[in-house]
PDB file of C-alpha atoms in Angstrom:
ATOM      1  CA  UNK X  17    -102.550 -81.289 173.664  1.00 77.00           C
ATOM      2  CA  UNK X  18    -101.728 -79.802 170.273  1.00 86.00           C
ATOM      3  CA  UNK X  19    -103.243 -81.570 167.284  1.00 88.00           C
ATOM      4  CA  UNK X  20    -102.072 -81.910 163.718  1.00 91.00           C
ATOM      5  CA  UNK X  21    -104.138 -79.816 161.330  1.00 93.00           C
ATOM      6  CA  UNK X  22    -104.588 -80.603 157.666  1.00 95.00           C
ATOM      7  CA  UNK X  23    -106.071 -78.087 155.253  1.00 94.00           C
ATOM      8  CA  UNK X  24    -108.408 -79.735 152.777  1.00 95.00           C
ATOM      9  CA  UNK X  25    -109.442 -78.198 149.457  1.00 95.00           C
ATOM     10  CA  UNK X  26    -113.024 -77.412 148.523  1.00 93.00           C
ATOM     11  CA  UNK X  27    -112.720 -79.736 145.531  1.00 93.00           C
ATOM     12  CA  UNK X  28    -111.028 -83.125 145.180  1.00 96.00           C
ATOM     13  CA  UNK X  29    -110.021 -84.208 141.690  1.00 91.00           C
ATOM     14  CA  UNK X  30    -110.226 -87.959 142.305  1.00 97.00           C
ATOM     15  CA  UNK X  31    -112.128 -90.463 144.448  1.00 98.00           C
ATOM     16  CA  UNK X  32    -111.897 -94.204 144.920  1.00 98.00           C
ATOM     17  CA  UNK X  33    -113.774 -96.722 147.067  1.00 98.00           C
ATOM     18  CA  UNK X  34    -112.156 -99.348 149.279  1.00 98.00           C
ATOM     19  CA  UNK X  35    -114.145-101.658 151.583  1.00 98.00           C
ATOM     20  CA  UNK X  36    -112.850-102.305 155.079  1.00 97.00           C
ATOM     21  CA  UNK X  37    -111.866-105.927 155.491  1.00 97.00           C
ATOM     22  CA  UNK X  38    -111.274-107.851 158.689  1.00 97.00           C
ATOM     23  CA  UNK X  39    -107.502-107.325 158.293  1.00 96.00           C
ATOM     24  CA  UNK X  40    -108.052-103.541 158.504  1.00 96.00           C
ATOM     25  CA  UNK X  41    -109.660-103.818 161.952  1.00 96.00           C
ATOM     26  CA  UNK X  42    -107.549-103.701 165.117  1.00 95.00           C
ATOM     27  CA  UNK X  43    -108.121-105.054 168.635  1.00 95.00           C
ATOM     28  CA  UNK X  44    -110.203-101.945 169.439  1.00 95.00           C
ATOM     29  CA  UNK X  45    -112.679-103.175 166.786  1.00 95.00           C
ATOM     30  CA  UNK X  46    -112.076-100.218 164.448  1.00 96.00           C
ATOM     31  CA  UNK X  47    -109.851 -99.213 161.526  1.00 97.00           C
ATOM     32  CA  UNK X  48    -106.224 -99.469 162.662  1.00 96.00           C
ATOM     33  CA  UNK X  49    -103.758 -96.669 161.995  1.00 95.00           C
ATOM     34  CA  UNK X  50    -101.468 -99.009 160.051  1.00 96.00           C
ATOM     35  CA  UNK X  51    -104.401 -99.988 157.863  1.00 97.00           C
ATOM     36  CA  UNK X  52    -105.354 -96.369 157.268  1.00 97.00           C
ATOM     37  CA  UNK X  53    -101.835 -95.815 155.924  1.00 97.00           C
ATOM     38  CA  UNK X  54    -102.321 -98.838 153.650  1.00 97.00           C
ATOM     39  CA  UNK X  55    -105.632 -97.423 152.367  1.00 98.00           C
ATOM     40  CA  UNK X  56    -104.091 -94.003 151.726  1.00 98.00           C
ATOM     41  CA  UNK X  57    -101.167 -95.593 149.890  1.00 97.00           C
ATOM     42  CA  UNK X  58    -103.580 -97.567 147.721  1.00 98.00           C
ATOM     43  CA  UNK X  59    -105.578 -94.417 146.960  1.00 98.00           C
ATOM     44  CA  UNK X  60    -102.342 -92.613 146.038  1.00 97.00           C
ATOM     45  CA  UNK X  61    -101.286 -95.427 143.701  1.00 96.00           C
ATOM     46  CA  UNK X  62    -104.704 -95.436 142.021  1.00 97.00           C
ATOM     47  CA  UNK X  63    -104.641 -91.649 141.687  1.00 96.00           C
ATOM     48  CA  UNK X  64    -101.157 -91.424 140.171  1.00 95.00           C
ATOM     49  CA  UNK X  65    -102.015 -94.233 137.755  1.00 94.00           C
ATOM     50  CA  UNK X  66    -105.257 -92.414 136.868  1.00 95.00           C
ATOM     51  CA  UNK X  67    -103.120 -89.345 136.112  1.00 94.00           C
ATOM     52  CA  UNK X  68    -100.831 -91.425 133.886  1.00 92.00           C
ATOM     53  CA  UNK X  69     -97.816 -91.131 136.184  1.00 92.00           C
ATOM     54  CA  UNK X  70     -95.378 -93.871 137.063  1.00 88.00           C
ATOM     55  CA  UNK X  71     -94.194 -93.900 140.655  1.00 91.00           C
ATOM     56  CA  UNK X  72     -91.022 -95.559 139.383  1.00 92.00           C
ATOM     57  CA  UNK X  73     -89.947 -95.217 135.756  1.00 90.00           C
ATOM     58  CA  UNK X  74     -87.329 -97.904 135.114  1.00 91.00           C
ATOM     59  CA  UNK X  75     -86.318 -96.292 131.799  1.00 89.00           C
ATOM     60  CA  UNK X  76     -85.462 -92.877 133.234  1.00 88.00           C
ATOM     61  CA  UNK X  77     -84.724 -93.878 136.834  1.00 91.00           C
ATOM     62  CA  UNK X  78     -87.237 -91.294 138.093  1.00 93.00           C
ATOM     63  CA  UNK X  79     -88.849 -92.389 141.352  1.00 95.00           C
ATOM     64  CA  UNK X  80     -91.492 -90.735 143.518  1.00 95.00           C
ATOM     65  CA  UNK X  81     -90.953 -91.300 147.245  1.00 95.00           C
ATOM     66  CA  UNK X  82     -92.925 -90.343 150.329  1.00 95.00           C
ATOM     67  CA  UNK X  83     -91.233 -87.664 152.421  1.00 95.00           C
ATOM     68  CA  UNK X  84     -93.791 -87.395 155.227  1.00 96.00           C
ATOM     69  CA  UNK X  85     -97.250 -88.368 156.380  1.00 97.00           C
ATOM     70  CA  UNK X  86     -99.802 -86.772 158.693  1.00 97.00           C
ATOM     71  CA  UNK X  87    -103.217 -88.161 159.638  1.00 97.00           C
ATOM     72  CA  UNK X  88    -106.101 -86.844 161.695  1.00 96.00           C
ATOM     73  CA  UNK X  89    -108.902 -89.122 162.857  1.00 96.00           C
ATOM     74  CA  UNK X  90    -112.487 -87.882 162.963  1.00 97.00           C
ATOM     75  CA  UNK X  91    -114.361 -91.113 163.785  1.00 97.00           C
ATOM     76  CA  UNK X  92    -113.896 -94.873 163.808  1.00 97.00           C
ATOM     77  CA  UNK X  93    -114.102 -96.978 160.672  1.00 97.00           C
ATOM     78  CA  UNK X  94    -115.839-100.331 161.141  1.00 97.00           C
ATOM     79  CA  UNK X  95    -115.639-103.699 159.431  1.00 97.00           C
ATOM     80  CA  UNK X  96    -117.817-103.854 156.316  1.00 96.00           C
ATOM     81  CA  UNK X  97    -117.983-100.101 155.739  1.00 98.00           C
ATOM     82  CA  UNK X  98    -116.861 -98.846 152.348  1.00 98.00           C
ATOM     83  CA  UNK X  99    -114.398 -95.986 152.508  1.00 98.00           C
ATOM     84  CA  UNK X 100    -114.544 -93.240 149.904  1.00 98.00           C
ATOM     85  CA  UNK X 101    -111.063 -91.781 149.683  1.00 98.00           C
ATOM     86  CA  UNK X 102    -110.802 -88.475 147.861  1.00 98.00           C
ATOM     87  CA  UNK X 103    -107.403 -87.230 146.678  1.00 98.00           C
ATOM     88  CA  UNK X 104    -106.111 -83.830 145.532  1.00 97.00           C
ATOM     89  CA  UNK X 105    -102.615 -82.578 144.714  1.00 96.00           C
ATOM     90  CA  UNK X 106    -101.300 -79.324 146.175  1.00 95.00           C
ATOM     91  CA  UNK X 107     -98.209 -77.346 147.180  1.00 95.00           C
ATOM     92  CA  UNK X 108     -96.108 -78.065 144.104  1.00 95.00           C
ATOM     93  CA  UNK X 109     -92.422 -77.183 144.313  1.00 94.00           C
ATOM     94  CA  UNK X 110     -89.276 -77.737 142.293  1.00 94.00           C
ATOM     95  CA  UNK X 111     -88.962 -81.464 143.011  1.00 95.00           C
ATOM     96  CA  UNK X 112     -92.244 -82.542 144.571  1.00 96.00           C
ATOM     97  CA  UNK X 113     -95.775 -81.960 145.754  1.00 96.00           C
ATOM     98  CA  UNK X 114     -98.280 -82.878 148.450  1.00 97.00           C
ATOM     99  CA  UNK X 115    -101.352 -85.054 148.261  1.00 97.00           C
ATOM    100  CA  UNK X 116    -104.263 -84.506 150.628  1.00 98.00           C
ATOM    101  CA  UNK X 117    -106.926 -87.097 151.373  1.00 98.00           C
ATOM    102  CA  UNK X 118    -110.432 -87.106 152.798  1.00 98.00           C
ATOM    103  CA  UNK X 119    -111.636 -90.506 154.015  1.00 98.00           C
ATOM    104  CA  UNK X 120    -115.361 -91.014 154.669  1.00 98.00           C
ATOM    105  CA  UNK X 121    -117.880 -93.830 155.062  1.00 98.00           C
ATOM    106  CA  UNK X 122    -119.756 -94.183 151.773  1.00 98.00           C
ATOM    107  CA  UNK X 123    -123.157 -95.025 153.261  1.00 98.00           C
ATOM    108  CA  UNK X 124    -123.389 -92.268 155.852  1.00 98.00           C
ATOM    109  CA  UNK X 125    -120.869 -89.718 154.593  1.00 98.00           C
ATOM    110  CA  UNK X 126    -119.344 -89.728 158.090  1.00 98.00           C
ATOM    111  CA  UNK X 127    -115.803 -88.351 158.096  1.00 98.00           C
ATOM    112  CA  UNK X 128    -113.314 -91.010 159.174  1.00 98.00           C
ATOM    113  CA  UNK X 129    -109.968 -89.245 158.658  1.00 98.00           C
ATOM    114  CA  UNK X 130    -108.012 -86.685 156.709  1.00 98.00           C
ATOM    115  CA  UNK X 131    -104.389 -87.063 155.708  1.00 98.00           C
ATOM    116  CA  UNK X 132    -101.505 -85.452 153.868  1.00 98.00           C
ATOM    117  CA  UNK X 133     -98.465 -86.995 152.249  1.00 98.00           C
ATOM    118  CA  UNK X 134     -95.480 -85.152 150.778  1.00 97.00           C
ATOM    119  CA  UNK X 135     -93.749 -86.602 147.720  1.00 97.00           C
ATOM    120  CA  UNK X 136     -90.283 -85.970 146.336  1.00 97.00           C
ATOM    121  CA  UNK X 137     -88.872 -86.969 142.949  1.00 96.00           C
ATOM    122  CA  UNK X 138     -85.509 -88.716 143.149  1.00 97.00           C
ATOM    123  CA  UNK X 139     -83.056 -90.493 140.916  1.00 95.00           C
ATOM    124  CA  UNK X 140     -83.447 -94.177 141.833  1.00 94.00           C
ATOM    125  CA  UNK X 141     -79.742 -94.913 141.388  1.00 93.00           C
ATOM    126  CA  UNK X 142     -78.191 -91.978 143.244  1.00 95.00           C
ATOM    127  CA  UNK X 143     -81.037 -91.252 145.659  1.00 94.00           C
ATOM    128  CA  UNK X 144     -80.680 -87.519 144.943  1.00 96.00           C
ATOM    129  CA  UNK X 145     -83.655 -85.249 144.410  1.00 96.00           C
ATOM    130  CA  UNK X 146     -84.571 -84.359 140.843  1.00 94.00           C
ATOM    131  CA  UNK X 147     -86.401 -81.308 139.548  1.00 93.00           C
ATOM    132  CA  UNK X 148     -89.745 -81.911 137.875  1.00 91.00           C
ATOM    133  CA  UNK X 149     -89.251 -83.143 134.315  1.00 89.00           C
ATOM    134  CA  UNK X 150     -91.106 -80.866 131.895  1.00 89.00           C
ATOM    135  CA  UNK X 151     -94.837 -81.492 132.231  1.00 88.00           C
ATOM    136  CA  UNK X 152     -94.583 -84.254 134.866  1.00 88.00           C
ATOM    137  CA  UNK X 153     -96.953 -82.471 137.268  1.00 91.00           C
ATOM    138  CA  UNK X 154     -99.404 -81.271 134.577  1.00 92.00           C
ATOM    139  CA  UNK X 155    -101.951 -84.059 135.093  1.00 90.00           C
ATOM    140  CA  UNK X 156    -101.829 -83.518 138.866  1.00 91.00           C
ATOM    141  CA  UNK X 157    -102.287 -79.751 138.489  1.00 85.00           C
ATOM    142  CA  UNK X 158    -105.091 -80.197 135.989  1.00 74.00           C
ATOM    143  CA  UNK X 159    -107.191 -82.393 138.226  1.00 51.00           C
ATOM    144  CA  UNK X 160    -107.702 -85.145 135.667  1.00 46.00           C
TER     145      UNK X 160
END
């Protein structure tokens, strides 16, 4: 069986904590894959806000959308554990970038998962890709 591989950086520029609630736990009594996506999306939203970026700018019509998602599980997350989700931006290109995530249990440091999402800038009205507006990626590149 081939497995997805995700390259993680040595340094993450941002971290946030999110406790696992009962709604995050599936019938197998561990963090469900749908809930991991929710946690990663929340970490992304917190990170982009921390960087001063809007995921949708109503004035300019610039919108950031997810183009893909990959996740690799390392261990099970359990109810009551607090996840530390680290985020770093990488692989910048003309109209987008990737975010990579490391998810771990705060108390033990146990790795729970790693993930990668690709993001594209589009015009909200036309749905067409847009090149990076001057300086848009600067706060992501700088690791604020």
